[in-house]
Amino acid sequence: MNFKSRGENLRMEFKNLVLEYMSNKEDCSRYSSGMRQADIFRDCGMDWGEKTNCTSSNQQYWVVAILRELEEEDKIERDNITKKWRLK
């Protein structure tokens, strides 16, 4: 079993999930104010809840990487003032 390959596939699935979510969310439309990363993270079901030494806030680093990856692909952008994310 190739765990690295499975992990890469899971990352792609989550990236697609986030992009699909944002595409279907009015708050994330191109000319909207955008959404906070924490709300995207929770609404996409990535929050495991409060855990010892791993709060919900700490778990968000994974979605940060996804959002930055989508930003690099020129699909989304982060508003410099509000720090919220929206489609580009």
Coordinates of C-alpha atoms in Angstrom, one line a residue:
M1 CA 0.0 0.0 0.0
N2 CA 1.4 3.4 -1.0
F3 CA 0.6 5.7 1.8
K4 CA 2.3 8.7 0.3
S5 CA 0.1 8.4 -2.9
R6 CA -3.0 8.0 -0.8
G7 CA -2.1 11.1 1.1
E8 CA -1.6 13.0 -2.1
N9 CA -5.0 11.9 -3.3
L10 CA -6.6 13.0 0.0
R11 CA -5.0 16.4 -0.3
M12 CA -6.4 16.8 -3.8
E13 CA -9.8 15.7 -2.6
F14 CA -9.8 18.3 0.2
K15 CA -8.5 21.0 -2.1
N16 CA -11.4 20.2 -4.6
L17 CA -13.8 20.2 -1.6
V18 CA -12.7 23.7 -0.5
L19 CA -12.9 25.1 -4.1
E20 CA -16.3 23.5 -4.7
Y21 CA -17.6 24.9 -1.3
M22 CA -16.3 28.4 -2.1
S23 CA -17.9 28.2 -5.6
N24 CA -21.3 27.4 -4.1
K25 CA -21.1 30.0 -1.3
E26 CA -22.4 33.5 -2.0
D27 CA -20.0 34.9 0.6
C28 CA -17.1 33.7 -1.4
S29 CA -18.2 35.0 -4.8
R30 CA -15.8 37.2 -6.7
Y31 CA -17.2 40.6 -5.6
S32 CA -18.2 39.6 -2.1
S33 CA -16.4 40.4 1.1
G34 CA -15.2 36.8 1.4
M35 CA -15.1 34.3 4.3
R36 CA -12.8 33.8 7.2
Q37 CA -10.5 30.8 6.9
A38 CA -11.9 29.4 10.2
D39 CA -15.4 29.3 8.8
I40 CA -14.3 27.6 5.6
F41 CA -12.4 25.1 7.7
R42 CA -15.3 24.2 9.9
D43 CA -18.0 24.3 7.2
C44 CA -16.0 21.8 5.1
G45 CA -15.9 19.4 8.0
M46 CA -12.2 19.5 8.8
D47 CA -12.5 20.4 12.5
W48 CA -12.0 17.5 14.8
G49 CA -13.1 19.6 17.8
E50 CA -11.1 20.5 20.8
K51 CA -8.4 17.9 21.6
T52 CA -5.7 17.8 24.2
N53 CA -2.7 19.9 22.9
C54 CA -4.6 20.4 19.6
T55 CA -7.3 23.0 19.7
S56 CA -9.6 23.7 16.8
S57 CA -7.6 26.8 16.0
N58 CA -4.4 24.8 15.7
Q59 CA -6.0 22.3 13.4
Q60 CA -6.6 25.0 10.8
Y61 CA -3.0 24.9 9.5
W62 CA -4.1 22.3 7.0
V63 CA -6.7 24.5 5.4
V64 CA -4.2 27.4 5.3
A65 CA -2.0 25.3 3.0
I66 CA -5.1 24.4 0.9
L67 CA -6.1 28.1 0.6
R68 CA -2.5 29.1 -0.3
E69 CA -2.3 26.4 -2.9
L70 CA -5.5 27.6 -4.5
E71 CA -4.2 31.1 -4.3
E72 CA -1.0 30.1 -6.2
E73 CA -3.2 28.5 -8.8
D74 CA -4.9 31.9 -9.2
K75 CA -8.3 30.5 -8.3
I76 CA -8.9 32.4 -5.1
E77 CA -7.6 35.6 -3.4
R78 CA -7.3 37.0 0.1
D79 CA -8.5 40.5 0.8
N80 CA -5.5 42.4 2.2
I81 CA -7.7 44.5 4.5
T82 CA -10.3 42.0 5.8
K83 CA -8.1 38.9 5.5
K84 CA -11.1 37.0 4.1
W85 CA -11.0 34.6 1.2
R86 CA -13.0 34.7 -2.0
L87 CA -13.0 33.5 -5.6
K88 CA -10.8 35.3 -8.0

